[in-house]
Amino acid sequence: MNFLVVLHSYLRWILLVLLLASILKGLSGLGGKKALTAGDKKLWLFTMISAHTTLLIGLILLLFGRMGIFTNPPPAGTSVMKDATYRFFYMEHPLMMIIAIVFITIGRGQAKKSIPDAVKYKKAFWFFVVALILILAAIPWPSRFGRPLFPGL
Ligand code: HEM
């Protein structure tokens, strides 16, 4: 399970880099003169796949991890909503990340629509930007919960 926490943590960096690159690609098409390239489509697809993989591992951690609902539930008498750590890892983190991943999925889906390429770029850009803001807000940065930036290093 520890391996999955580490994997989940490092996937954050892969996703952030891919998402940033996807945003820049979206930006590059905002002028309306560029046709959607196969490379940009591929980048958006990989961004979505890394988001979905992070989600899947997150779900496993939430259910079966070291603070998993089934494997290590909060001690009797703990109010999940009143405890900042449980509230974050059981509610805020999963909810905001799932919403962000829905936005990434919709953003990437623009590539498959029969709309002008300029509109695809514009819509994808905005969906990715909102997703990035949500993800940055919902990551357990070291200052909040003491979780490492690069576990194991
Ligand atoms: C974009 C999506 C996500 C990112 C970037 C992300 C990032 C992170 C990071 C950086 C940690 C800290 C890891 C550490 O302690 O070293 C973490 C922990 C955790 N995440 Fe996520 N996460 C995402 C989505 C999710 C989702 C969708 C869920 C649940 C459905 C989830 C559940 C958890 C849980 C339960 C932990 C605590 C694991 C533990 O300490 O045992 N995550 N996440």
mmCIF file of N, CA, C and O and ligand atoms in Angstrom, residues 1 5-6 8-13 15-16 50-51 54-63 65-68 88-90 93-95 97-98 100-101 104 135 138-141 146-149 151, ligand 1:
data_model
loop_
_atom_site.group_PDB
_atom_site.id
_atom_site.type_symbol
_atom_site.label_atom_id
_atom_site.label_comp_id
_atom_site.label_asym_id
_atom_site.label_seq_id
_atom_site.Cartn_x
_atom_site.Cartn_y
_atom_site.Cartn_z
ATOM 1 N N MET A 1 0.821 -1.219 0.000
ATOM 2 C CA MET A 1 0.000 0.000 0.000
ATOM 3 C C MET A 1 0.849 1.260 0.000
ATOM 4 O O MET A 1 0.510 2.253 -0.604
ATOM 5 N N VAL A 5 0.866 4.807 -2.320
ATOM 6 C CA VAL A 5 0.901 6.217 -1.874
ATOM 7 C C VAL A 5 2.002 6.953 -2.638
ATOM 8 O O VAL A 5 1.810 8.074 -3.122
ATOM 9 N N VAL A 6 3.167 6.292 -2.749
ATOM 10 C CA VAL A 6 4.302 6.900 -3.451
ATOM 11 C C VAL A 6 3.951 7.118 -4.930
ATOM 12 O O VAL A 6 4.180 8.195 -5.490
ATOM 13 N N HIS A 8 0.942 7.368 -6.253
ATOM 14 C CA HIS A 8 -0.099 8.404 -6.300
ATOM 15 C C HIS A 8 0.545 9.792 -6.178
ATOM 16 O O HIS A 8 0.164 10.722 -6.873
ATOM 17 N N SER A 9 1.535 9.880 -5.304
ATOM 18 C CA SER A 9 2.193 11.168 -5.067
ATOM 19 C C SER A 9 3.003 11.619 -6.281
ATOM 20 O O SER A 9 2.951 12.782 -6.680
ATOM 21 N N TYR A 10 3.754 10.684 -6.893
ATOM 22 C CA TYR A 10 4.575 11.062 -8.056
ATOM 23 C C TYR A 10 3.719 11.318 -9.294
ATOM 24 O O TYR A 10 4.076 12.142 -10.134
ATOM 25 N N LEU A 11 2.584 10.605 -9.373
ATOM 26 C CA LEU A 11 1.687 10.842 -10.516
ATOM 27 C C LEU A 11 1.213 12.293 -10.528
ATOM 28 O O LEU A 11 0.895 12.849 -11.571
ATOM 29 N N ARG A 12 1.160 12.893 -9.331
ATOM 30 C CA ARG A 12 0.799 14.317 -9.246
ATOM 31 C C ARG A 12 1.698 15.146 -10.158
ATOM 32 O O ARG A 12 1.241 16.011 -10.887
ATOM 33 N N TRP A 13 3.022 14.858 -10.133
ATOM 34 C CA TRP A 13 3.955 15.665 -10.918
ATOM 35 C C TRP A 13 3.780 15.404 -12.412
ATOM 36 O O TRP A 13 3.832 16.336 -13.225
ATOM 37 N N LEU A 15 1.038 14.424 -13.861
ATOM 38 C CA LEU A 15 -0.218 15.058 -14.259
ATOM 39 C C LEU A 15 -0.054 16.577 -14.363
ATOM 40 O O LEU A 15 -0.532 17.191 -15.326
ATOM 41 N N LEU A 16 0.635 17.182 -13.396
ATOM 42 C CA LEU A 16 0.792 18.643 -13.421
ATOM 43 C C LEU A 16 1.570 19.094 -14.650
ATOM 44 O O LEU A 16 1.204 20.077 -15.305
ATOM 45 N N SER A 50 -3.415 9.965 -17.362
ATOM 46 C CA SER A 50 -2.696 10.081 -16.088
ATOM 47 C C SER A 50 -3.643 10.555 -14.989
ATOM 48 O O SER A 50 -3.508 10.135 -13.833
ATOM 49 N N ALA A 51 -4.621 11.394 -15.337
ATOM 50 C CA ALA A 51 -5.605 11.836 -14.338
ATOM 51 C C ALA A 51 -6.449 10.647 -13.874
ATOM 52 O O ALA A 51 -6.694 10.467 -12.674
ATOM 53 N N THR A 54 -4.430 8.354 -11.613
ATOM 54 C CA THR A 54 -4.300 8.940 -10.270
ATOM 55 C C THR A 54 -5.598 8.750 -9.485
ATOM 56 O O THR A 54 -5.587 8.425 -8.291
ATOM 57 N N LEU A 55 -6.713 8.935 -10.178
ATOM 58 C CA LEU A 55 -8.028 8.757 -9.543
ATOM 59 C C LEU A 55 -8.206 7.324 -9.059
ATOM 60 O O LEU A 55 -8.641 7.079 -7.919
ATOM 61 N N LEU A 56 -7.862 6.373 -9.912
ATOM 62 C CA LEU A 56 -8.044 4.960 -9.567
ATOM 63 C C LEU A 56 -7.218 4.594 -8.322
ATOM 64 O O LEU A 56 -7.725 3.969 -7.380
ATOM 65 N N ILE A 57 -5.962 5.024 -8.305
ATOM 66 C CA ILE A 57 -5.104 4.714 -7.154
ATOM 67 C C ILE A 57 -5.633 5.443 -5.909
ATOM 68 O O ILE A 57 -5.654 4.887 -4.816
ATOM 69 N N GLY A 58 -6.091 6.680 -6.111
ATOM 70 C CA GLY A 58 -6.667 7.440 -4.993
ATOM 71 C C GLY A 58 -7.841 6.707 -4.375
ATOM 72 O O GLY A 58 -7.972 6.622 -3.149
ATOM 73 N N LEU A 59 -8.696 6.150 -5.236
ATOM 74 C CA LEU A 59 -9.863 5.406 -4.748
ATOM 75 C C LEU A 59 -9.435 4.191 -3.927
ATOM 76 O O LEU A 59 -10.008 3.917 -2.854
ATOM 77 N N ILE A 60 -8.410 3.471 -4.423
ATOM 78 C CA ILE A 60 -7.921 2.293 -3.689
ATOM 79 C C ILE A 60 -7.389 2.734 -2.318
ATOM 80 O O ILE A 60 -7.673 2.109 -1.296
ATOM 81 N N LEU A 61 -6.634 3.852 -2.294
ATOM 82 C CA LEU A 61 -6.078 4.350 -1.026
ATOM 83 C C LEU A 61 -7.196 4.736 -0.056
ATOM 84 O O LEU A 61 -7.128 4.459 1.142
ATOM 85 N N LEU A 62 -8.213 5.362 -0.609
ATOM 86 C CA LEU A 62 -9.325 5.827 0.234
ATOM 87 C C LEU A 62 -10.072 4.650 0.869
ATOM 88 O O LEU A 62 -10.526 4.723 2.010
ATOM 89 N N LEU A 63 -10.168 3.555 0.136
ATOM 90 C CA LEU A 63 -10.917 2.410 0.645
ATOM 91 C C LEU A 63 -10.041 1.444 1.441
ATOM 92 O O LEU A 63 -10.453 0.931 2.479
ATOM 93 N N GLY A 65 -6.313 1.901 2.028
ATOM 94 C CA GLY A 65 -4.982 2.418 2.370
ATOM 95 C C GLY A 65 -4.738 2.499 3.870
ATOM 96 O O GLY A 65 -5.509 1.975 4.670
ATOM 97 N N ARG A 66 -3.677 3.215 4.220
ATOM 98 C CA ARG A 66 -3.302 3.297 5.634
ATOM 99 C C ARG A 66 -4.295 4.131 6.438
ATOM 100 O O ARG A 66 -4.276 4.119 7.661
ATOM 101 N N MET A 67 -5.140 4.919 5.750
ATOM 102 C CA MET A 67 -6.282 5.523 6.442
ATOM 103 C C MET A 67 -7.576 5.179 5.703
ATOM 104 O O MET A 67 -8.530 5.939 5.673
ATOM 105 N N GLY A 68 -7.552 3.958 5.095
ATOM 106 C CA GLY A 68 -8.683 3.505 4.284
ATOM 107 C C GLY A 68 -9.950 3.272 5.101
ATOM 108 O O GLY A 68 -9.885 2.839 6.246
ATOM 109 N N PHE A 88 -10.240 16.434 5.178
ATOM 110 C CA PHE A 88 -9.499 16.681 3.942
ATOM 111 C C PHE A 88 -9.387 15.408 3.101
ATOM 112 O O PHE A 88 -9.746 15.402 1.918
ATOM 113 N N PHE A 89 -8.881 14.315 3.694
ATOM 114 C CA PHE A 89 -8.607 13.118 2.882
ATOM 115 C C PHE A 89 -9.861 12.311 2.541
ATOM 116 O O PHE A 89 -9.864 11.570 1.562
ATOM 117 N N TYR A 90 -10.921 12.454 3.334
ATOM 118 C CA TYR A 90 -12.159 11.706 3.032
ATOM 119 C C TYR A 90 -13.125 12.510 2.165
ATOM 120 O O TYR A 90 -13.927 11.935 1.440
ATOM 121 N N HIS A 93 -10.343 16.476 -0.542
ATOM 122 C CA HIS A 93 -9.377 16.027 -1.549
ATOM 123 C C HIS A 93 -10.056 15.185 -2.644
ATOM 124 O O HIS A 93 -9.978 15.541 -3.832
ATOM 125 N N PRO A 94 -10.771 14.090 -2.276
ATOM 126 C CA PRO A 94 -11.400 13.299 -3.337
ATOM 127 C C PRO A 94 -12.412 14.094 -4.153
ATOM 128 O O PRO A 94 -12.406 14.025 -5.386
ATOM 129 N N LEU A 95 -13.252 14.889 -3.481
ATOM 130 C CA LEU A 95 -14.309 15.603 -4.204
ATOM 131 C C LEU A 95 -13.746 16.607 -5.207
ATOM 132 O O LEU A 95 -14.141 16.617 -6.385
ATOM 133 N N MET A 97 -10.756 16.689 -6.469
ATOM 134 C CA MET A 97 -9.975 16.016 -7.513
ATOM 135 C C MET A 97 -10.900 15.361 -8.538
ATOM 136 O O MET A 97 -10.621 15.391 -9.742
ATOM 137 N N ILE A 98 -11.998 14.769 -8.066
ATOM 138 C CA ILE A 98 -12.923 14.124 -9.016
ATOM 139 C C ILE A 98 -13.522 15.184 -9.944
ATOM 140 O O ILE A 98 -13.608 14.991 -11.162
ATOM 141 N N ALA A 100 -12.125 17.992 -10.783
ATOM 142 C CA ALA A 100 -11.043 18.401 -11.683
ATOM 143 C C ALA A 100 -10.871 17.380 -12.812
ATOM 144 O O ALA A 100 -10.679 17.743 -13.978
ATOM 145 N N ILE A 101 -10.960 16.099 -12.463
ATOM 146 C CA ILE A 101 -10.750 15.049 -13.469
ATOM 147 C C ILE A 101 -11.913 15.019 -14.469
ATOM 148 O O ILE A 101 -11.722 14.767 -15.658
ATOM 149 N N ILE A 104 -11.030 17.708 -16.851
ATOM 150 C CA ILE A 104 -9.977 17.266 -17.776
ATOM 151 C C ILE A 104 -10.588 16.371 -18.856
ATOM 152 O O ILE A 104 -10.268 16.485 -20.042
ATOM 153 N N ILE A 135 -6.877 21.307 -8.795
ATOM 154 C CA ILE A 135 -5.854 20.345 -8.372
ATOM 155 C C ILE A 135 -4.827 21.018 -7.456
ATOM 156 O O ILE A 135 -4.478 20.485 -6.395
ATOM 157 N N ALA A 138 -6.232 21.396 -4.089
ATOM 158 C CA ALA A 138 -6.602 20.184 -3.329
ATOM 159 C C ALA A 138 -5.432 19.243 -3.066
ATOM 160 O O ALA A 138 -5.615 18.186 -2.476
ATOM 161 N N ILE A 139 -4.237 19.610 -3.508
ATOM 162 C CA ILE A 139 -3.071 18.766 -3.212
ATOM 163 C C ILE A 139 -2.659 18.985 -1.751
ATOM 164 O O ILE A 139 -2.640 20.129 -1.282
ATOM 165 N N PRO A 140 -2.372 17.903 -1.014
ATOM 166 C CA PRO A 140 -1.888 18.078 0.362
ATOM 167 C C PRO A 140 -0.433 18.525 0.355
ATOM 168 O O PRO A 140 0.475 17.710 0.492
ATOM 169 N N TRP A 141 -0.199 19.818 0.177
ATOM 170 C CA TRP A 141 1.167 20.361 0.147
ATOM 171 C C TRP A 141 1.808 20.186 1.517
ATOM 172 O O TRP A 141 1.098 20.149 2.534
ATOM 173 N N GLY A 146 2.030 18.029 6.111
ATOM 174 C CA GLY A 146 3.359 17.438 6.255
ATOM 175 C C GLY A 146 3.637 16.319 5.268
ATOM 176 O O GLY A 146 4.587 15.552 5.443
ATOM 177 N N ARG A 147 2.829 16.218 4.203
ATOM 178 C CA ARG A 147 3.084 15.179 3.196
ATOM 179 C C ARG A 147 4.226 15.628 2.293
ATOM 180 O O ARG A 147 4.286 16.792 1.912
ATOM 181 N N PRO A 148 5.125 14.699 1.954
ATOM 182 C CA PRO A 148 6.332 15.096 1.194
ATOM 183 C C PRO A 148 6.027 15.461 -0.261
ATOM 184 O O PRO A 148 5.059 14.981 -0.839
ATOM 185 N N LEU A 149 6.899 16.304 -0.823
ATOM 186 C CA LEU A 149 6.784 16.635 -2.251
ATOM 187 C C LEU A 149 7.276 15.466 -3.091
ATOM 188 O O LEU A 149 6.707 15.147 -4.134
ATOM 189 N N PRO A 151 8.237 11.760 -2.025
ATOM 190 C CA PRO A 151 8.448 10.734 -1.004
ATOM 191 C C PRO A 151 9.614 9.811 -1.363
ATOM 192 O O PRO A 151 9.800 9.461 -2.527
HETATM 193 C C1 HEM B 1 -5.590 14.848 -9.677
HETATM 194 C C2 HEM B 1 -5.823 13.956 -8.772
HETATM 195 C C3 HEM B 1 -5.056 13.749 -7.497
HETATM 196 C C4 HEM B 1 -3.823 14.204 -7.105
HETATM 197 C C5 HEM B 1 -2.874 15.105 -7.865
HETATM 198 C C6 HEM B 1 -3.584 13.670 -5.779
HETATM 199 C C7 HEM B 1 -2.454 13.907 -5.014
HETATM 200 C C8 HEM B 1 -2.219 13.371 -3.764
HETATM 201 C C9 HEM B 1 -1.014 13.568 -2.996
HETATM 202 C C10 HEM B 1 0.180 14.394 -3.438
HETATM 203 C C11 HEM B 1 -1.144 12.880 -1.831
HETATM 204 C C12 HEM B 1 -0.119 12.792 -0.686
HETATM 205 C C13 HEM B 1 0.685 11.519 -0.845
HETATM 206 C C14 HEM B 1 1.695 11.346 0.263
HETATM 207 O O1 HEM B 1 1.330 11.346 1.447
HETATM 208 O O2 HEM B 1 2.900 11.178 -0.037
HETATM 209 C C15 HEM B 1 -2.449 12.252 -1.853
HETATM 210 C C16 HEM B 1 -2.955 11.467 -0.853
HETATM 211 C C17 HEM B 1 -4.184 10.842 -0.905
HETATM 212 N N1 HEM B 1 -5.086 10.883 -1.943
HETATM 213 FE FE1 HEM B 1 -4.873 11.877 -3.677
HETATM 214 N N2 HEM B 1 -4.664 12.909 -5.413
HETATM 215 C C18 HEM B 1 -5.585 12.935 -6.432
HETATM 216 C C19 HEM B 1 -6.806 12.318 -6.476
HETATM 217 C C20 HEM B 1 -7.339 11.562 -5.464
HETATM 218 C C21 HEM B 1 -8.634 10.951 -5.470
HETATM 219 C C22 HEM B 1 -9.650 11.112 -6.615
HETATM 220 C C23 HEM B 1 -8.774 10.266 -4.301
HETATM 221 C C24 HEM B 1 -9.917 9.458 -3.779
HETATM 222 C C25 HEM B 1 -10.963 9.071 -4.437
HETATM 223 C C26 HEM B 1 -7.551 10.437 -3.553
HETATM 224 C C27 HEM B 1 -7.305 9.912 -2.322
HETATM 225 C C28 HEM B 1 -6.173 10.120 -1.573
HETATM 226 C C29 HEM B 1 -5.969 9.581 -0.244
HETATM 227 C C30 HEM B 1 -6.939 8.697 0.538
HETATM 228 C C31 HEM B 1 -4.716 10.014 0.180
HETATM 229 C C32 HEM B 1 -4.034 9.703 1.507
HETATM 230 C C33 HEM B 1 -3.241 8.433 1.336
HETATM 231 C C34 HEM B 1 -2.488 8.054 2.599
HETATM 232 O O3 HEM B 1 -1.877 8.918 3.221
HETATM 233 O O4 HEM B 1 -2.537 6.879 2.936
HETATM 234 N N3 HEM B 1 -6.709 11.226 -4.291
HETATM 235 N N4 HEM B 1 -3.077 12.553 -3.040
#
